[in-house]
PDB file of C-alpha atoms in Angstrom:
ATOM      1  CA  MET A   1     -21.586  11.001 -52.473  1.00  0.00           C
ATOM      2  CA  SER A   2     -24.074   9.007 -50.032  1.00  0.00           C
ATOM      3  CA  VAL A   3     -27.718   9.844 -50.375  1.00  0.00           C
ATOM      4  CA  SER A   4     -29.286  10.963 -47.228  1.00  0.00           C
ATOM      5  CA  TYR A   5     -33.156  10.504 -46.727  1.00  0.00           C
ATOM      6  CA  LYS A   6     -35.587  10.534 -43.814  1.00  0.00           C
ATOM      7  CA  ILE A   7     -35.599   7.009 -42.355  1.00  0.00           C
ATOM      8  CA  HIS A   8     -38.639   6.091 -40.384  1.00  0.00           C
ATOM      9  CA  PRO A   9     -39.324   2.913 -38.112  1.00  0.00           C
ATOM     10  CA  ALA A  10     -41.051  -0.004 -39.571  1.00  0.00           C
ATOM     11  CA  PHE A  11     -42.499  -0.734 -35.954  1.00  0.00           C
ATOM     12  CA  ALA A  12     -42.957   1.712 -33.375  1.00  0.00           C
ATOM     13  CA  ALA A  13     -44.924   1.043 -29.977  1.00  0.00           C
ATOM     14  CA  ASP A  14     -44.969   3.201 -26.882  1.00  0.00           C
ATOM     15  CA  ASP A  15     -47.816   4.826 -24.745  1.00  0.00           C
ATOM     16  CA  ALA A  16     -48.360   7.304 -21.929  1.00  0.00           C
ATOM     17  CA  SER A  17     -46.631   5.539 -19.516  1.00  0.00           C
ATOM     18  CA  LEU A  18     -43.173   6.512 -21.264  1.00  0.00           C
ATOM     19  CA  LEU A  19     -43.663  10.023 -20.282  1.00  0.00           C
ATOM     20  CA  GLU A  20     -44.796   9.249 -16.960  1.00  0.00           C
ATOM     21  CA  THR A  21     -41.415   7.400 -16.132  1.00  0.00           C
ATOM     22  CA  ASP A  22     -38.278   8.379 -15.012  1.00  0.00           C
ATOM     23  CA  LEU A  23     -36.137   7.117 -18.059  1.00  0.00           C
ATOM     24  CA  THR A  24     -32.890   7.732 -15.994  1.00  0.00           C
ATOM     25  CA  SER A  25     -33.765   4.518 -14.090  1.00  0.00           C
ATOM     26  CA  CYS A  26     -34.479   2.523 -17.077  1.00  0.00           C
ATOM     27  CA  GLN A  27     -32.194   0.610 -19.557  1.00  0.00           C
ATOM     28  CA  LEU A  28     -31.781   0.966 -23.293  1.00  0.00           C
ATOM     29  CA  LEU A  29     -31.486  -2.332 -25.073  1.00  0.00           C
ATOM     30  CA  VAL A  30     -30.385  -1.905 -29.006  1.00  0.00           C
ATOM     31  CA  LEU A  31     -30.029  -4.808 -31.508  1.00  0.00           C
ATOM     32  CA  ILE A  32     -28.099  -4.234 -34.686  1.00  0.00           C
ATOM     33  CA  GLY A  33     -28.660  -6.620 -37.616  1.00  0.00           C
ATOM     34  CA  LYS A  34     -28.204  -6.943 -41.204  1.00  0.00           C
ATOM     35  CA  GLY A  35     -30.289  -3.941 -42.562  1.00  0.00           C
ATOM     36  CA  THR A  36     -31.998  -3.467 -39.009  1.00  0.00           C
ATOM     37  CA  PHE A  37     -31.631  -1.439 -35.993  1.00  0.00           C
ATOM     38  CA  SER A  38     -34.094  -1.917 -33.410  1.00  0.00           C
ATOM     39  CA  TYR A  39     -34.487  -0.900 -29.606  1.00  0.00           C
ATOM     40  CA  VAL A  40     -36.667  -1.493 -26.554  1.00  0.00           C
ATOM     41  CA  VAL A  41     -36.876   0.955 -23.336  1.00  0.00           C
ATOM     42  CA  TYR A  42     -37.060  -1.447 -20.456  1.00  0.00           C
ATOM     43  CA  ASN A  43     -37.682  -0.391 -16.760  1.00  0.00           C
ATOM     44  CA  PRO A  44     -35.991  -3.296 -14.821  1.00  0.00           C
ATOM     45  CA  ALA A  45     -37.742  -2.469 -11.530  1.00  0.00           C
ATOM     46  CA  ALA A  46     -41.120  -3.217 -12.763  1.00  0.00           C
ATOM     47  CA  LYS A  47     -39.808  -5.675 -15.568  1.00  0.00           C
ATOM     48  CA  LYS A  48     -41.531  -3.993 -18.138  1.00  0.00           C
ATOM     49  CA  PHE A  49     -40.895  -2.927 -21.789  1.00  0.00           C
ATOM     50  CA  LEU A  50     -42.211   0.482 -22.280  1.00  0.00           C
ATOM     51  CA  ALA A  51     -41.127   1.211 -25.917  1.00  0.00           C
ATOM     52  CA  LEU A  52     -40.100  -0.533 -29.096  1.00  0.00           C
ATOM     53  CA  LYS A  53     -38.571   0.955 -32.362  1.00  0.00           C
ATOM     54  CA  SER A  54     -37.384  -0.934 -35.223  1.00  0.00           C
ATOM     55  CA  TYR A  55     -35.924   0.755 -38.310  1.00  0.00           C
ATOM     56  CA  HIS A  56     -35.150  -1.591 -41.632  1.00  0.00           C
ATOM     57  CA  PHE A  57     -33.276  -0.804 -44.692  1.00  0.00           C
ATOM     58  CA  LEU A  58     -31.328  -2.385 -47.408  1.00  0.00           C
ATOM     59  CA  PRO A  59     -28.338  -4.578 -46.291  1.00  0.00           C
ATOM     60  CA  GLN A  60     -25.495  -2.088 -47.308  1.00  0.00           C
ATOM     61  CA  LYS A  61     -22.212  -3.752 -49.020  1.00  0.00           C
ATOM     62  CA  THR A  62     -19.899  -2.326 -46.743  1.00  0.00           C
ATOM     63  CA  ALA A  63     -19.972  -1.554 -42.940  1.00  0.00           C
ATOM     64  CA  THR A  64     -19.090   2.049 -43.789  1.00  0.00           C
ATOM     65  CA  ALA A  65     -22.391   2.183 -45.434  1.00  0.00           C
ATOM     66  CA  ASP A  66     -24.215   0.415 -42.673  1.00  0.00           C
ATOM     67  CA  LEU A  67     -22.709   2.924 -40.245  1.00  0.00           C
ATOM     68  CA  GLN A  68     -24.166   5.901 -42.483  1.00  0.00           C
ATOM     69  CA  MET A  69     -27.413   4.116 -42.160  1.00  0.00           C
ATOM     70  CA  ILE A  70     -27.186   3.958 -38.437  1.00  0.00           C
ATOM     71  CA  GLU A  71     -25.928   7.611 -38.316  1.00  0.00           C
ATOM     72  CA  GLN A  72     -29.372   8.603 -39.989  1.00  0.00           C
ATOM     73  CA  ILE A  73     -31.252   6.753 -37.462  1.00  0.00           C
ATOM     74  CA  PHE A  74     -29.427   9.030 -34.714  1.00  0.00           C
ATOM     75  CA  ASP A  75     -30.490  12.020 -36.658  1.00  0.00           C
ATOM     76  CA  ALA A  76     -34.125  11.202 -36.770  1.00  0.00           C
ATOM     77  CA  ASP A  77     -34.581   9.514 -33.214  1.00  0.00           C
ATOM     78  CA  LYS A  78     -34.073  11.933 -30.372  1.00  0.00           C
ATOM     79  CA  LEU A  79     -34.944   9.277 -27.669  1.00  0.00           C
ATOM     80  CA  LEU A  80     -31.652   7.441 -28.451  1.00  0.00           C
ATOM     81  CA  PHE A  81     -29.982  10.714 -26.743  1.00  0.00           C
ATOM     82  CA  THR A  82     -31.920   9.851 -23.417  1.00  0.00           C
ATOM     83  CA  ASN A  83     -29.618   9.688 -20.195  1.00  0.00           C
ATOM     84  CA  PHE A  84     -30.677   6.219 -19.483  1.00  0.00           C
ATOM     85  CA  ASN A  85     -29.354   3.926 -16.667  1.00  0.00           C
ATOM     86  CA  LEU A  86     -27.874   1.542 -18.764  1.00  0.00           C
ATOM     87  CA  VAL A  87     -27.414   0.884 -22.416  1.00  0.00           C
ATOM     88  CA  GLN A  88     -26.649  -2.634 -23.711  1.00  0.00           C
ATOM     89  CA  LEU A  89     -25.746  -3.439 -27.712  1.00  0.00           C
ATOM     90  CA  ALA A  90     -26.406  -6.554 -29.411  1.00  0.00           C
ATOM     91  CA  PHE A  91     -25.186  -7.680 -32.728  1.00  0.00           C
ATOM     92  CA  ASP A  92     -27.146 -10.126 -35.004  1.00  0.00           C
ATOM     93  CA  GLY A  93     -25.898 -11.712 -38.403  1.00  0.00           C
ATOM     94  CA  VAL A  94     -21.915 -11.634 -37.487  1.00  0.00           C
ATOM     95  CA  ASN A  95     -19.555 -14.294 -37.649  1.00  0.00           C
ATOM     96  CA  SER A  96     -19.615 -16.321 -34.449  1.00  0.00           C
ATOM     97  CA  THR A  97     -18.780 -19.708 -32.735  1.00  0.00           C
ATOM     98  CA  LEU A  98     -19.790 -21.437 -29.290  1.00  0.00           C
ATOM     99  CA  VAL A  99     -16.793 -22.906 -27.233  1.00  0.00           C
ATOM    100  CA  PRO A 100     -17.128 -24.899 -24.181  1.00  0.00           C
ATOM    101  CA  GLU A 101     -16.311 -22.954 -21.359  1.00  0.00           C
ATOM    102  CA  GLN A 102     -13.829 -25.497 -19.989  1.00  0.00           C
ATOM    103  CA  HIS A 103     -11.879 -25.373 -23.334  1.00  0.00           C
ATOM    104  CA  TYR A 104     -12.040 -21.598 -23.536  1.00  0.00           C
ATOM    105  CA  ASN A 105      -8.644 -19.552 -23.441  1.00  0.00           C
ATOM    106  CA  PRO A 106      -9.197 -15.671 -23.625  1.00  0.00           C
ATOM    107  CA  SER A 107      -5.738 -15.362 -25.312  1.00  0.00           C
ATOM    108  CA  LEU A 108      -7.008 -17.450 -28.167  1.00  0.00           C
ATOM    109  CA  LYS A 109     -10.345 -16.170 -28.784  1.00  0.00           C
ATOM    110  CA  LYS A 110      -9.308 -15.078 -32.331  1.00  0.00           C
ATOM    111  CA  ASP A 111      -8.136 -18.352 -33.193  1.00  0.00           C
ATOM    112  CA  TYR A 112     -11.627 -20.268 -31.832  1.00  0.00           C
ATOM    113  CA  LEU A 113     -13.493 -17.816 -34.605  1.00  0.00           C
ATOM    114  CA  HIS A 114     -10.826 -17.821 -37.563  1.00  0.00           C
ATOM    115  CA  VAL A 115     -10.691 -21.815 -37.654  1.00  0.00           C
ATOM    116  CA  ILE A 116     -14.317 -21.240 -39.265  1.00  0.00           C
ATOM    117  CA  TYR A 117     -14.216 -17.905 -40.703  1.00  0.00           C
ATOM    118  CA  PRO A 118     -11.521 -15.844 -42.458  1.00  0.00           C
ATOM    119  CA  GLU A 119     -10.263 -12.803 -40.491  1.00  0.00           C
ATOM    120  CA  GLN A 120     -12.024  -9.606 -41.672  1.00  0.00           C
ATOM    121  CA  THR A 121     -10.512  -6.163 -41.948  1.00  0.00           C
ATOM    122  CA  GLN A 122     -11.604  -3.868 -39.316  1.00  0.00           C
ATOM    123  CA  GLU A 123     -12.738  -6.633 -37.141  1.00  0.00           C
ATOM    124  CA  LEU A 124     -13.239  -6.646 -33.355  1.00  0.00           C
ATOM    125  CA  VAL A 125     -13.345  -9.887 -31.585  1.00  0.00           C
ATOM    126  CA  LEU A 126     -15.485 -10.152 -28.607  1.00  0.00           C
ATOM    127  CA  ALA A 127     -16.686 -13.229 -26.237  1.00  0.00           C
ATOM    128  CA  ASP A 128     -19.710 -13.394 -24.175  1.00  0.00           C
ATOM    129  CA  VAL A 129     -18.813 -15.758 -21.187  1.00  0.00           C
ATOM    130  CA  LEU A 130     -22.394 -17.851 -20.569  1.00  0.00           C
ATOM    131  CA  THR A 131     -21.449 -19.421 -17.196  1.00  0.00           C
ATOM    132  CA  ASP A 132     -24.820 -20.856 -16.500  1.00  0.00           C
ATOM    133  CA  GLN A 133     -24.581 -22.843 -19.806  1.00  0.00           C
ATOM    134  CA  GLN A 134     -21.030 -23.525 -19.742  1.00  0.00           C
ATOM    135  CA  LEU A 135     -20.397 -21.754 -22.876  1.00  0.00           C
ATOM    136  CA  VAL A 136     -18.686 -18.856 -24.619  1.00  0.00           C
ATOM    137  CA  ASN A 137     -19.918 -17.183 -27.577  1.00  0.00           C
ATOM    138  CA  ILE A 138     -17.016 -15.755 -29.614  1.00  0.00           C
ATOM    139  CA  TYR A 139     -18.011 -13.415 -32.516  1.00  0.00           C
ATOM    140  CA  SER A 140     -16.648 -10.469 -34.353  1.00  0.00           C
ATOM    141  CA  VAL A 141     -18.056  -6.705 -35.138  1.00  0.00           C
ATOM    142  CA  ASP A 142     -16.848  -4.069 -37.231  1.00  0.00           C
ATOM    143  CA  LYS A 143     -14.720  -1.534 -35.395  1.00  0.00           C
ATOM    144  CA  ASP A 144     -15.936   1.616 -36.911  1.00  0.00           C
ATOM    145  CA  VAL A 145     -19.586   0.516 -36.048  1.00  0.00           C
ATOM    146  CA  MET A 146     -18.714  -0.631 -32.648  1.00  0.00           C
ATOM    147  CA  GLY A 147     -16.614   2.555 -32.066  1.00  0.00           C
ATOM    148  CA  PHE A 148     -19.456   4.804 -33.248  1.00  0.00           C
ATOM    149  CA  LEU A 149     -22.203   3.037 -30.930  1.00  0.00           C
ATOM    150  CA  ARG A 150     -19.666   2.881 -28.059  1.00  0.00           C
ATOM    151  CA  LYS A 151     -18.984   6.781 -28.096  1.00  0.00           C
ATOM    152  CA  GLU A 152     -22.798   7.675 -28.787  1.00  0.00           C
ATOM    153  CA  PHE A 153     -24.090   5.725 -25.848  1.00  0.00           C
ATOM    154  CA  SER A 154     -20.950   5.610 -23.492  1.00  0.00           C
ATOM    155  CA  THR A 155     -21.295   2.090 -22.873  1.00  0.00           C
ATOM    156  CA  ASP A 156     -18.842  -1.198 -23.197  1.00  0.00           C
ATOM    157  CA  LYS A 157     -22.049  -3.683 -22.655  1.00  0.00           C
ATOM    158  CA  VAL A 158     -22.003  -5.913 -25.694  1.00  0.00           C
ATOM    159  CA  ILE A 159     -23.374  -9.157 -26.368  1.00  0.00           C
ATOM    160  CA  HIS A 160     -24.047 -11.418 -29.486  1.00  0.00           C
ATOM    161  CA  ALA A 161     -28.096 -11.641 -30.158  1.00  0.00           C
ATOM    162  CA  ASN A 162     -27.699 -15.430 -30.148  1.00  0.00           C
ATOM    163  CA  SER A 163     -26.404 -15.349 -26.304  1.00  0.00           C
ATOM    164  CA  GLY A 164     -29.845 -13.991 -25.362  1.00  0.00           C
ATOM    165  CA  LEU A 165     -31.763 -16.168 -27.324  1.00  0.00           C
ATOM    166  CA  LEU A 166     -29.858 -19.308 -25.639  1.00  0.00           C
ATOM    167  CA  LYS A 167     -31.046 -17.750 -22.473  1.00  0.00           C
ATOM    168  CA  SER A 168     -34.324 -17.130 -23.446  1.00  0.00           C
ATOM    169  CA  TYR A 169     -35.279 -20.628 -24.777  1.00  0.00           C
ATOM    170  CA  ARG A 170     -34.665 -22.135 -21.245  1.00  0.00           C
ATOM    171  CA  PHE A 171     -37.856 -20.293 -20.237  1.00  0.00           C
ATOM    172  CA  ASP A 172     -39.779 -22.473 -22.797  1.00  0.00           C
ATOM    173  CA  ASN A 173     -42.053 -25.284 -21.684  1.00  0.00           C
ATOM    174  CA  ASP A 174     -40.516 -27.429 -24.645  1.00  0.00           C
ATOM    175  CA  PHE A 175     -37.064 -26.996 -23.784  1.00  0.00           C
ATOM    176  CA  LEU A 176     -36.927 -30.422 -22.273  1.00  0.00           C
ATOM    177  CA  GLU A 177     -38.539 -32.546 -25.286  1.00  0.00           C
ATOM    178  CA  LEU A 178     -37.421 -35.987 -25.419  1.00  0.00           C
ATOM    179  CA  ASN A 179     -37.704 -36.024 -29.005  1.00  0.00           C
ATOM    180  CA  GLY A 180     -35.867 -32.388 -29.605  1.00  0.00           C
ATOM    181  CA  VAL A 181     -37.004 -29.073 -30.020  1.00  0.00           C
ATOM    182  CA  ALA A 182     -35.654 -26.684 -32.706  1.00  0.00           C
ATOM    183  CA  TYR A 183     -35.932 -22.777 -32.315  1.00  0.00           C
ATOM    184  CA  VAL A 184     -35.853 -21.139 -35.774  1.00  0.00           C
ATOM    185  CA  ASP A 185     -35.559 -17.419 -35.459  1.00  0.00           C
ATOM    186  CA  ILE A 186     -35.969 -15.603 -38.771  1.00  0.00           C
ATOM    187  CA  GLN A 187     -34.253 -12.473 -39.950  1.00  0.00           C
ATOM    188  CA  GLN A 188     -33.301 -10.817 -43.113  1.00  0.00           C
ATOM    189  CA  HIS A 189     -31.649 -13.196 -45.540  1.00  0.00           C
ATOM    190  CA  LYS A 190     -30.711 -15.619 -42.610  1.00  0.00           C
ATOM    191  CA  PHE A 191     -32.151 -17.450 -39.535  1.00  0.00           C
ATOM    192  CA  SER A 192     -30.543 -18.622 -36.479  1.00  0.00           C
ATOM    193  CA  LEU A 193     -31.240 -22.369 -35.325  1.00  0.00           C
ATOM    194  CA  THR A 194     -30.981 -23.746 -32.047  1.00  0.00           C
ATOM    195  CA  ILE A 195     -31.702 -27.216 -31.318  1.00  0.00           C
ATOM    196  CA  PHE A 196     -31.872 -28.975 -27.896  1.00  0.00           C
ATOM    197  CA  ARG A 197     -32.842 -32.556 -26.850  1.00  0.00           C
ATOM    198  CA  PHE A 198     -34.083 -33.065 -23.481  1.00  0.00           C
ATOM    199  CA  GLY A 199     -32.409 -29.941 -22.490  1.00  0.00           C
ATOM    200  CA  LYS A 200     -28.958 -30.816 -23.751  1.00  0.00           C
ATOM    201  CA  LEU A 201     -28.021 -28.121 -26.538  1.00  0.00           C
ATOM    202  CA  LEU A 202     -26.852 -29.766 -29.795  1.00  0.00           C
ATOM    203  CA  ILE A 203     -26.041 -27.017 -32.030  1.00  0.00           C
ATOM    204  CA  GLN A 204     -26.685 -23.115 -32.796  1.00  0.00           C
ATOM    205  CA  GLN A 205     -25.901 -22.026 -35.816  1.00  0.00           C
ATOM    206  CA  ASP A 206     -26.346 -18.927 -38.307  1.00  0.00           C
ATOM    207  CA  VAL A 207     -27.934 -20.151 -41.840  1.00  0.00           C
ATOM    208  CA  SER A 208     -27.862 -17.987 -45.002  1.00  0.00           C
ATOM    209  CA  SER A 209     -31.372 -18.356 -46.662  1.00  0.00           C
ATOM    210  CA  GLN A 210     -32.909 -16.499 -49.651  1.00  0.00           C
ATOM    211  CA  THR A 211     -36.324 -18.559 -49.845  1.00  0.00           C
ATOM    212  CA  GLY A 212     -38.769 -20.670 -47.671  1.00  0.00           C
ATOM    213  CA  LEU A 213     -37.207 -23.898 -49.552  1.00  0.00           C
ATOM    214  CA  ASP A 214     -33.701 -22.885 -48.267  1.00  0.00           C
ATOM    215  CA  VAL A 215     -34.847 -22.816 -44.891  1.00  0.00           C
ATOM    216  CA  VAL A 216     -36.672 -26.263 -44.969  1.00  0.00           C
ATOM    217  CA  TYR A 217     -33.479 -27.701 -46.525  1.00  0.00           C
ATOM    218  CA  HIS A 218     -30.991 -26.447 -44.119  1.00  0.00           C
ATOM    219  CA  LEU A 219     -33.266 -27.038 -41.033  1.00  0.00           C
ATOM    220  CA  VAL A 220     -33.891 -30.751 -42.049  1.00  0.00           C
ATOM    221  CA  ASN A 221     -30.256 -31.365 -42.914  1.00  0.00           C
ATOM    222  CA  ILE A 222     -29.068 -29.870 -39.911  1.00  0.00           C
ATOM    223  CA  LEU A 223     -31.795 -31.914 -37.892  1.00  0.00           C
ATOM    224  CA  ARG A 224     -30.685 -35.100 -39.611  1.00  0.00           C
ATOM    225  CA  GLN A 225     -27.080 -34.508 -38.955  1.00  0.00           C
ATOM    226  CA  THR A 226     -27.955 -34.287 -34.966  1.00  0.00           C
ATOM    227  CA  GLY A 227     -29.810 -37.303 -35.180  1.00  0.00           C
ATOM    228  CA  LEU A 228     -33.197 -36.132 -34.864  1.00  0.00           C
ATOM    229  CA  ASP A 229     -36.367 -36.922 -37.026  1.00  0.00           C
ATOM    230  CA  GLU A 230     -37.916 -33.972 -38.720  1.00  0.00           C
ATOM    231  CA  GLN A 231     -41.402 -35.754 -38.488  1.00  0.00           C
ATOM    232  CA  LEU A 232     -41.167 -36.105 -34.676  1.00  0.00           C
ATOM    233  CA  VAL A 233     -39.128 -32.980 -33.500  1.00  0.00           C
ATOM    234  CA  LYS A 234     -41.134 -29.895 -32.433  1.00  0.00           C
ATOM    235  CA  VAL A 235     -40.066 -26.760 -34.513  1.00  0.00           C
ATOM    236  CA  LYS A 236     -40.850 -23.133 -33.105  1.00  0.00           C
ATOM    237  CA  VAL A 237     -40.550 -20.193 -35.185  1.00  0.00           C
ATOM    238  CA  GLY A 238     -39.745 -16.697 -34.205  1.00  0.00           C
ATOM    239  CA  GLY A 239     -38.402 -13.458 -35.865  1.00  0.00           C
ATOM    240  CA  ALA A 240     -39.444 -11.359 -38.836  1.00  0.00           C
ATOM    241  CA  VAL A 241     -41.814 -13.685 -40.520  1.00  0.00           C
ATOM    242  CA  THR A 242     -45.888 -13.952 -40.900  1.00  0.00           C
ATOM    243  CA  SER A 243     -48.076 -16.849 -40.959  1.00  0.00           C
ATOM    244  CA  ASP A 244     -48.988 -15.929 -44.609  1.00  0.00           C
ATOM    245  CA  SER A 245     -45.247 -15.813 -45.586  1.00  0.00           C
ATOM    246  CA  GLN A 246     -43.715 -18.180 -48.177  1.00  0.00           C
ATOM    247  CA  ILE A 247     -41.020 -19.358 -45.453  1.00  0.00           C
ATOM    248  CA  HIS A 248     -43.969 -20.544 -43.176  1.00  0.00           C
ATOM    249  CA  GLU A 249     -45.857 -22.146 -45.857  1.00  0.00           C
ATOM    250  CA  GLU A 250     -42.800 -24.285 -46.859  1.00  0.00           C
ATOM    251  CA  LEU A 251     -42.038 -25.248 -43.327  1.00  0.00           C
ATOM    252  CA  ARG A 252     -45.787 -26.068 -42.746  1.00  0.00           C
ATOM    253  CA  ARG A 253     -45.531 -28.462 -45.826  1.00  0.00           C
ATOM    254  CA  PHE A 254     -42.575 -30.652 -44.510  1.00  0.00           C
ATOM    255  CA  ILE A 255     -42.618 -30.209 -40.554  1.00  0.00           C
ATOM    256  CA  PRO A 256     -45.657 -31.821 -38.640  1.00  0.00           C
ATOM    257  CA  LYS A 257     -44.989 -30.154 -35.342  1.00  0.00           C
ATOM    258  CA  LEU A 258     -44.638 -26.427 -36.139  1.00  0.00           C
ATOM    259  CA  GLU A 259     -45.640 -24.121 -33.533  1.00  0.00           C
ATOM    260  CA  TRP A 260     -44.893 -19.919 -32.974  1.00  0.00           C
ATOM    261  CA  MET A 261     -42.499 -19.383 -30.321  1.00  0.00           C
ATOM    262  CA  PRO A 262     -44.509 -17.460 -27.515  1.00  0.00           C
ATOM    263  CA  ARG A 263     -43.639 -13.878 -26.119  1.00  0.00           C
ATOM    264  CA  LEU A 264     -40.901 -14.184 -23.720  1.00  0.00           C
ATOM    265  CA  PRO A 265     -42.755 -14.836 -20.085  1.00  0.00           C
ATOM    266  CA  GLY A 266     -41.955 -13.225 -16.942  1.00  0.00           C
ATOM    267  CA  PHE A 267     -42.263  -9.727 -18.247  1.00  0.00           C
ATOM    268  CA  TRP A 268     -44.809  -6.888 -18.621  1.00  0.00           C
ATOM    269  CA  TYR A 269     -45.379  -5.418 -21.975  1.00  0.00           C
ATOM    270  CA  ILE A 270     -47.460  -2.345 -23.059  1.00  0.00           C
ATOM    271  CA  PRO A 271     -50.811  -3.037 -24.943  1.00  0.00           C
ATOM    272  CA  LYS A 272     -49.165  -1.976 -28.134  1.00  0.00           C
ATOM    273  CA  MET A 273     -46.523  -4.264 -27.747  1.00  0.00           C
ATOM    274  CA  GLU A 274     -48.995  -7.074 -27.305  1.00  0.00           C
ATOM    275  CA  GLU A 275     -50.885  -6.150 -30.640  1.00  0.00           C
ATOM    276  CA  ILE A 276     -47.506  -7.226 -32.423  1.00  0.00           C
ATOM    277  CA  PRO A 277     -47.171 -10.918 -32.816  1.00  0.00           C
ATOM    278  CA  GLY A 278     -45.542 -12.239 -29.706  1.00  0.00           C
ATOM    279  CA  TYR A 279     -42.794 -14.117 -31.606  1.00  0.00           C
ATOM    280  CA  TYR A 280     -41.722 -11.094 -33.599  1.00  0.00           C
ATOM    281  CA  PHE A 281     -39.263  -9.485 -31.147  1.00  0.00           C
ATOM    282  CA  ASN A 282     -37.762 -12.581 -29.126  1.00  0.00           C
ATOM    283  CA  ASN A 283     -34.340 -11.616 -29.919  1.00  0.00           C
ATOM    284  CA  LEU A 284     -34.711  -8.114 -28.758  1.00  0.00           C
ATOM    285  CA  TYR A 285     -36.678  -8.956 -25.578  1.00  0.00           C
ATOM    286  CA  ALA A 286     -34.213 -11.639 -24.617  1.00  0.00           C
ATOM    287  CA  MET A 287     -31.485  -8.913 -24.043  1.00  0.00           C
ATOM    288  CA  ALA A 288     -33.221  -8.007 -20.923  1.00  0.00           C
ATOM    289  CA  LEU A 289     -32.056 -11.561 -19.577  1.00  0.00           C
ATOM    290  CA  CYS A 290     -28.403 -10.529 -20.212  1.00  0.00           C
ATOM    291  CA  VAL A 291     -28.138  -7.020 -18.392  1.00  0.00           C
TER     292      VAL A 291
END
């Protein structure tokens, strides 16, 4: 028998403008990760984020257990049942691979993924066609989790979180760094690493990690594999990490050109969101670029 308990958000930000806005004209952007369920309410007409909530729970051993946690969030958060104009889902921490658009055949999308990852039981293989970057992001999600969310939200709009990050990095001033720039998005027990050199994507990869030294080791190793020098490349950090964390301390020891990712430009944020470090929810805000 599963144990049920009252679940509360780890982060919550909204203000009176949420009550004053017709939410049926707004969008709900929902990000599901390993042990996380986060969302923002977004007003596309004003290009403004009106509310944010992020729930954290221990990553479960099975997708069924994950689904039980998500169901508890739905029981606790009635805002999720609002009749939004659009709901978009994004998944983080699932198996994925990038394929050049010119070589992509939709009928073979499972084959592209299973060259790298073994086939999972109850998997649904999806693909994001990123025409502006001439790439296709192929990934798998659990059928039961996907079915529950599609039913509750009545939506078929689904992306991989890294597809949004790829779009967001092109708004950063360091995107064209001649010596290269590495974007490190840190989440629970893993990080997404995206490396560009002079605007050209060299690699995007999800890497499992437990400690700060894990992050440093894999970062330096992958930088060297792509022909970049960790002493010269600019490394920009975002995600669920703080300046006094072990991960950040270890990165500072080995990476001379280390910076925080700025909050995604070109949008408005309510004051309570601006009180949260700007790099915290870049993967969530970036979903607004994919609607």
